[in-house]
mmCIF file with all atom_site columns, C-alpha atoms in Angstrom:
data_model
loop_
_atom_site.group_PDB
_atom_site.id
_atom_site.type_symbol
_atom_site.label_atom_id
_atom_site.label_alt_id
_atom_site.label_comp_id
_atom_site.label_asym_id
_atom_site.label_entity_id
_atom_site.label_seq_id
_atom_site.pdbx_PDB_ins_code
_atom_site.Cartn_x
_atom_site.Cartn_y
_atom_site.Cartn_z
_atom_site.occupancy
_atom_site.B_iso_or_equiv
_atom_site.pdbx_formal_charge
_atom_site.auth_seq_id
_atom_site.auth_comp_id
_atom_site.auth_asym_id
_atom_site.auth_atom_id
_atom_site.pdbx_PDB_model_num
ATOM 1   C CA . MET Z 1 1   ? 37.190 -12.122 -9.691  1.00 0.00 ? 1   MET Z CA 1
ATOM 2   C CA . ASN Z 1 2   ? 39.086 -9.690  -11.886 1.00 0.00 ? 2   ASN Z CA 1
ATOM 3   C CA . HIS Z 1 3   ? 38.634 -5.977  -11.283 1.00 0.00 ? 3   HIS Z CA 1
ATOM 4   C CA . LEU Z 1 4   ? 39.655 -5.062  -14.838 1.00 0.00 ? 4   LEU Z CA 1
ATOM 5   C CA . THR Z 1 5   ? 37.012 -4.652  -17.516 1.00 0.00 ? 5   THR Z CA 1
ATOM 6   C CA . PRO Z 1 6   ? 37.241 -6.859  -20.615 1.00 0.00 ? 6   PRO Z CA 1
ATOM 7   C CA . GLN Z 1 7   ? 38.085 -3.715  -22.624 1.00 0.00 ? 7   GLN Z CA 1
ATOM 8   C CA . GLN Z 1 8   ? 40.955 -2.831  -20.268 1.00 0.00 ? 8   GLN Z CA 1
ATOM 9   C CA . ILE Z 1 9   ? 42.317 -6.370  -20.422 1.00 0.00 ? 9   ILE Z CA 1
ATOM 10  C CA . GLU Z 1 10  ? 42.102 -6.350  -24.225 1.00 0.00 ? 10  GLU Z CA 1
ATOM 11  C CA . GLU Z 1 11  ? 43.857 -2.961  -24.377 1.00 0.00 ? 11  GLU Z CA 1
ATOM 12  C CA . LEU Z 1 12  ? 46.675 -4.144  -22.098 1.00 0.00 ? 12  LEU Z CA 1
ATOM 13  C CA . LYS Z 1 13  ? 46.960 -7.429  -24.013 1.00 0.00 ? 13  LYS Z CA 1
ATOM 14  C CA . ASN Z 1 14  ? 47.345 -5.505  -27.282 1.00 0.00 ? 14  ASN Z CA 1
ATOM 15  C CA . ILE Z 1 15  ? 50.044 -3.316  -25.714 1.00 0.00 ? 15  ILE Z CA 1
ATOM 16  C CA . LEU Z 1 16  ? 51.906 -6.444  -24.578 1.00 0.00 ? 16  LEU Z CA 1
ATOM 17  C CA . ILE Z 1 17  ? 51.634 -8.090  -28.017 1.00 0.00 ? 17  ILE Z CA 1
ATOM 18  C CA . GLU Z 1 18  ? 52.881 -4.936  -29.771 1.00 0.00 ? 18  GLU Z CA 1
ATOM 19  C CA . TRP Z 1 19  ? 55.766 -4.694  -27.280 1.00 0.00 ? 19  TRP Z CA 1
ATOM 20  C CA . LYS Z 1 20  ? 56.629 -8.372  -27.824 1.00 0.00 ? 20  LYS Z CA 1
ATOM 21  C CA . ASN Z 1 21  ? 56.599 -7.977  -31.625 1.00 0.00 ? 21  ASN Z CA 1
ATOM 22  C CA . LYS Z 1 22  ? 58.826 -4.891  -31.423 1.00 0.00 ? 22  LYS Z CA 1
ATOM 23  C CA . ILE Z 1 23  ? 61.369 -6.697  -29.235 1.00 0.00 ? 23  ILE Z CA 1
ATOM 24  C CA . ILE Z 1 24  ? 61.430 -9.659  -31.617 1.00 0.00 ? 24  ILE Z CA 1
ATOM 25  C CA . GLU Z 1 25  ? 61.924 -7.336  -34.600 1.00 0.00 ? 25  GLU Z CA 1
ATOM 26  C CA . ASP Z 1 26  ? 64.662 -5.354  -32.816 1.00 0.00 ? 26  ASP Z CA 1
ATOM 27  C CA . THR Z 1 27  ? 66.401 -8.597  -31.847 1.00 0.00 ? 27  THR Z CA 1
ATOM 28  C CA . LYS Z 1 28  ? 66.359 -9.802  -35.451 1.00 0.00 ? 28  LYS Z CA 1
ATOM 29  C CA . GLN Z 1 29  ? 67.964 -6.540  -36.562 1.00 0.00 ? 29  GLN Z CA 1
ATOM 30  C CA . ASN Z 1 30  ? 70.619 -6.571  -33.816 1.00 0.00 ? 30  ASN Z CA 1
ATOM 31  C CA . THR Z 1 31  ? 71.607 -10.186 -34.341 1.00 0.00 ? 31  THR Z CA 1
ATOM 32  C CA . GLY Z 1 32  ? 71.700 -9.749  -38.103 1.00 0.00 ? 32  GLY Z CA 1
ATOM 33  C CA . GLU Z 1 33  ? 74.465 -7.166  -38.000 1.00 0.00 ? 33  GLU Z CA 1
ATOM 34  C CA . ALA Z 1 34  ? 77.805 -8.727  -38.923 1.00 0.00 ? 34  ALA Z CA 1
ATOM 35  C CA . LEU Z 1 35  ? 81.023 -7.588  -37.345 1.00 0.00 ? 35  LEU Z CA 1
ATOM 36  C CA . SER Z 1 36  ? 83.970 -7.228  -39.678 1.00 0.00 ? 36  SER Z CA 1
ATOM 37  C CA . PHE Z 1 37  ? 87.447 -6.473  -38.418 1.00 0.00 ? 37  PHE Z CA 1
ATOM 38  C CA . GLU Z 1 38  ? 89.054 -6.621  -41.849 1.00 0.00 ? 38  GLU Z CA 1
ATOM 39  C CA . GLY Z 1 39  ? 91.333 -3.643  -42.287 1.00 0.00 ? 39  GLY Z CA 1
ATOM 40  C CA . ALA Z 1 40  ? 90.486 -2.339  -38.820 1.00 0.00 ? 40  ALA Z CA 1
ATOM 41  C CA . ASP Z 1 41  ? 93.168 -0.949  -36.555 1.00 0.00 ? 41  ASP Z CA 1
ATOM 42  C CA . GLU Z 1 42  ? 93.395 -1.765  -32.855 1.00 0.00 ? 42  GLU Z CA 1
ATOM 43  C CA . MET Z 1 43  ? 91.221 1.202   -31.830 1.00 0.00 ? 43  MET Z CA 1
ATOM 44  C CA . GLU Z 1 44  ? 88.480 0.307   -34.319 1.00 0.00 ? 44  GLU Z CA 1
ATOM 45  C CA . ARG Z 1 45  ? 88.534 -3.309  -33.103 1.00 0.00 ? 45  ARG Z CA 1
ATOM 46  C CA . ALA Z 1 46  ? 88.221 -2.155  -29.485 1.00 0.00 ? 46  ALA Z CA 1
ATOM 47  C CA . GLU Z 1 47  ? 85.265 0.085   -30.394 1.00 0.00 ? 47  GLU Z CA 1
ATOM 48  C CA . ALA Z 1 48  ? 83.627 -2.760  -32.290 1.00 0.00 ? 48  ALA Z CA 1
ATOM 49  C CA . GLU Z 1 49  ? 84.130 -5.117  -29.346 1.00 0.00 ? 49  GLU Z CA 1
ATOM 50  C CA . THR Z 1 50  ? 82.617 -2.566  -26.956 1.00 0.00 ? 50  THR Z CA 1
ATOM 51  C CA . GLU Z 1 51  ? 79.648 -2.180  -29.285 1.00 0.00 ? 51  GLU Z CA 1
ATOM 52  C CA . ARG Z 1 52  ? 79.251 -5.968  -29.446 1.00 0.00 ? 52  ARG Z CA 1
ATOM 53  C CA . ILE Z 1 53  ? 79.233 -6.215  -25.633 1.00 0.00 ? 53  ILE Z CA 1
ATOM 54  C CA . LEU Z 1 54  ? 76.597 -3.476  -25.372 1.00 0.00 ? 54  LEU Z CA 1
ATOM 55  C CA . THR Z 1 55  ? 74.485 -5.229  -28.003 1.00 0.00 ? 55  THR Z CA 1
ATOM 56  C CA . LEU Z 1 56  ? 74.721 -8.518  -26.103 1.00 0.00 ? 56  LEU Z CA 1
ATOM 57  C CA . ARG Z 1 57  ? 73.667 -6.799  -22.857 1.00 0.00 ? 57  ARG Z CA 1
ATOM 58  C CA . THR Z 1 58  ? 70.714 -5.217  -24.621 1.00 0.00 ? 58  THR Z CA 1
ATOM 59  C CA . LEU Z 1 59  ? 69.718 -8.554  -26.139 1.00 0.00 ? 59  LEU Z CA 1
ATOM 60  C CA . ASP Z 1 60  ? 69.902 -10.190 -22.705 1.00 0.00 ? 60  ASP Z CA 1
ATOM 61  C CA . ARG Z 1 61  ? 67.658 -7.495  -21.176 1.00 0.00 ? 61  ARG Z CA 1
ATOM 62  C CA . GLU Z 1 62  ? 65.235 -7.850  -24.079 1.00 0.00 ? 62  GLU Z CA 1
ATOM 63  C CA . ARG Z 1 63  ? 65.220 -11.650 -23.668 1.00 0.00 ? 63  ARG Z CA 1
ATOM 64  C CA . LYS Z 1 64  ? 64.290 -11.253 -19.983 1.00 0.00 ? 64  LYS Z CA 1
ATOM 65  C CA . LEU Z 1 65  ? 61.592 -8.693  -20.830 1.00 0.00 ? 65  LEU Z CA 1
ATOM 66  C CA . LEU Z 1 66  ? 60.230 -10.982 -23.537 1.00 0.00 ? 66  LEU Z CA 1
ATOM 67  C CA . LYS Z 1 67  ? 59.902 -13.761 -20.938 1.00 0.00 ? 67  LYS Z CA 1
ATOM 68  C CA . LYS Z 1 68  ? 58.014 -11.374 -18.614 1.00 0.00 ? 68  LYS Z CA 1
ATOM 69  C CA . ILE Z 1 69  ? 55.691 -10.383 -21.465 1.00 0.00 ? 69  ILE Z CA 1
ATOM 70  C CA . GLU Z 1 70  ? 55.008 -14.020 -22.335 1.00 0.00 ? 70  GLU Z CA 1
ATOM 71  C CA . ASP Z 1 71  ? 54.334 -14.841 -18.657 1.00 0.00 ? 71  ASP Z CA 1
ATOM 72  C CA . THR Z 1 72  ? 51.958 -11.871 -18.443 1.00 0.00 ? 72  THR Z CA 1
ATOM 73  C CA . LEU Z 1 73  ? 50.077 -12.969 -21.564 1.00 0.00 ? 73  LEU Z CA 1
ATOM 74  C CA . LEU Z 1 74  ? 49.630 -16.381 -19.920 1.00 0.00 ? 74  LEU Z CA 1
ATOM 75  C CA . LYS Z 1 75  ? 48.221 -14.687 -16.804 1.00 0.00 ? 75  LYS Z CA 1
ATOM 76  C CA . ILE Z 1 76  ? 45.680 -12.928 -19.021 1.00 0.00 ? 76  ILE Z CA 1
ATOM 77  C CA . GLU Z 1 77  ? 44.781 -16.241 -20.646 1.00 0.00 ? 77  GLU Z CA 1
ATOM 78  C CA . TYR Z 1 78  ? 44.316 -17.926 -17.246 1.00 0.00 ? 78  TYR Z CA 1
ATOM 79  C CA . GLY Z 1 79  ? 42.335 -14.991 -15.803 1.00 0.00 ? 79  GLY Z CA 1
ATOM 80  C CA . VAL Z 1 80  ? 44.826 -14.099 -13.053 1.00 0.00 ? 80  VAL Z CA 1
ATOM 81  C CA . TYR Z 1 81  ? 46.243 -10.924 -14.577 1.00 0.00 ? 81  TYR Z CA 1
ATOM 82  C CA . GLY Z 1 82  ? 46.310 -7.845  -12.357 1.00 0.00 ? 82  GLY Z CA 1
ATOM 83  C CA . ILE Z 1 83  ? 46.652 -9.732  -9.075  1.00 0.00 ? 83  ILE Z CA 1
ATOM 84  C CA . CYS Z 1 84  ? 49.719 -9.071  -6.899  1.00 0.00 ? 84  CYS Z CA 1
ATOM 85  C CA . GLU Z 1 85  ? 51.895 -12.185 -6.684  1.00 0.00 ? 85  GLU Z CA 1
ATOM 86  C CA . SER Z 1 86  ? 52.941 -11.283 -3.140  1.00 0.00 ? 86  SER Z CA 1
ATOM 87  C CA . CYS Z 1 87  ? 49.810 -10.212 -1.258  1.00 0.00 ? 87  CYS Z CA 1
ATOM 88  C CA . GLY Z 1 88  ? 46.981 -11.120 -3.647  1.00 0.00 ? 88  GLY Z CA 1
ATOM 89  C CA . ALA Z 1 89  ? 45.671 -7.559  -3.878  1.00 0.00 ? 89  ALA Z CA 1
ATOM 90  C CA . GLU Z 1 90  ? 44.362 -6.148  -7.124  1.00 0.00 ? 90  GLU Z CA 1
ATOM 91  C CA . ILE Z 1 91  ? 46.900 -4.121  -9.092  1.00 0.00 ? 91  ILE Z CA 1
ATOM 92  C CA . PRO Z 1 92  ? 45.213 -0.874  -10.224 1.00 0.00 ? 92  PRO Z CA 1
ATOM 93  C CA . TYR Z 1 93  ? 44.611 -0.379  -13.943 1.00 0.00 ? 93  TYR Z CA 1
ATOM 94  C CA . GLU Z 1 94  ? 46.706 2.813   -13.875 1.00 0.00 ? 94  GLU Z CA 1
ATOM 95  C CA . ARG Z 1 95  ? 49.755 0.853   -12.668 1.00 0.00 ? 95  ARG Z CA 1
ATOM 96  C CA . LEU Z 1 96  ? 49.203 -1.859  -15.266 1.00 0.00 ? 96  LEU Z CA 1
ATOM 97  C CA . LYS Z 1 97  ? 48.794 0.766   -17.978 1.00 0.00 ? 97  LYS Z CA 1
ATOM 98  C CA . ALA Z 1 98  ? 52.153 2.297   -16.969 1.00 0.00 ? 98  ALA Z CA 1
ATOM 99  C CA . ARG Z 1 99  ? 53.864 -1.094  -16.530 1.00 0.00 ? 99  ARG Z CA 1
ATOM 100 C CA . PRO Z 1 100 ? 51.813 -3.863  -18.197 1.00 0.00 ? 100 PRO Z CA 1
ATOM 101 C CA . VAL Z 1 101 ? 54.172 -6.593  -16.915 1.00 0.00 ? 101 VAL Z CA 1
ATOM 102 C CA . ALA Z 1 102 ? 53.797 -5.494  -13.272 1.00 0.00 ? 102 ALA Z CA 1
ATOM 103 C CA . SER Z 1 103 ? 53.335 -8.535  -11.054 1.00 0.00 ? 103 SER Z CA 1
ATOM 104 C CA . LEU Z 1 104 ? 53.358 -6.718  -7.714  1.00 0.00 ? 104 LEU Z CA 1
ATOM 105 C CA . CYS Z 1 105 ? 51.102 -3.996  -6.322  1.00 0.00 ? 105 CYS Z CA 1
ATOM 106 C CA . ILE Z 1 106 ? 52.890 -0.741  -5.575  1.00 0.00 ? 106 ILE Z CA 1
ATOM 107 C CA . ASN Z 1 107 ? 53.143 -1.468  -1.832  1.00 0.00 ? 107 ASN Z CA 1
ATOM 108 C CA . CYS Z 1 108 ? 54.788 -4.859  -2.375  1.00 0.00 ? 108 CYS Z CA 1
ATOM 109 C CA . LYS Z 1 109 ? 57.072 -3.418  -5.075  1.00 0.00 ? 109 LYS Z CA 1
ATOM 110 C CA . VAL Z 1 110 ? 58.249 -0.655  -2.713  1.00 0.00 ? 110 VAL Z CA 1
ATOM 111 C CA . LYS Z 1 111 ? 58.839 -3.234  0.029   1.00 0.00 ? 111 LYS Z CA 1
ATOM 112 C CA . GLN Z 1 112 ? 60.784 -5.448  -2.408  1.00 0.00 ? 112 GLN Z CA 1
ATOM 113 C CA . GLU Z 1 113 ? 63.003 -2.532  -3.444  1.00 0.00 ? 113 GLU Z CA 1
ATOM 114 C CA . GLU Z 1 114 ? 63.609 -1.571  0.212   1.00 0.00 ? 114 GLU Z CA 1
ATOM 115 C CA . ASP Z 1 115 ? 64.588 -5.162  1.023   1.00 0.00 ? 115 ASP Z CA 1
ATOM 116 C CA . GLU Z 1 116 ? 67.050 -5.148  -1.911  1.00 0.00 ? 116 GLU Z CA 1
ATOM 117 C CA . GLU Z 1 117 ? 68.863 -2.055  -0.599  1.00 0.00 ? 117 GLU Z CA 1
#
């Protein structure tokens, strides 16, 4: 049984959809920018290459976030959104509002971060 109200779920779903659409739009803009080295000196080429690397890193992070958003939207569809994947506890609305793609309750997230250190 889900502890979130239908209104809360709808609100969080809308946030996720808006976030997804923004990432897709940003990705289209970033991938549409052409790099031209014509007439560029070595320093300008190095700056352009650095910019390209940063753009690729950003696109990779956005791709991973987009996957998380899509997975979260599926959880909403299947009625399992807001349940910790580790311990099965309910994730509070306040946490989901702050981080709609959260898949762990705060206790399990803290434990995960401690284990990573």
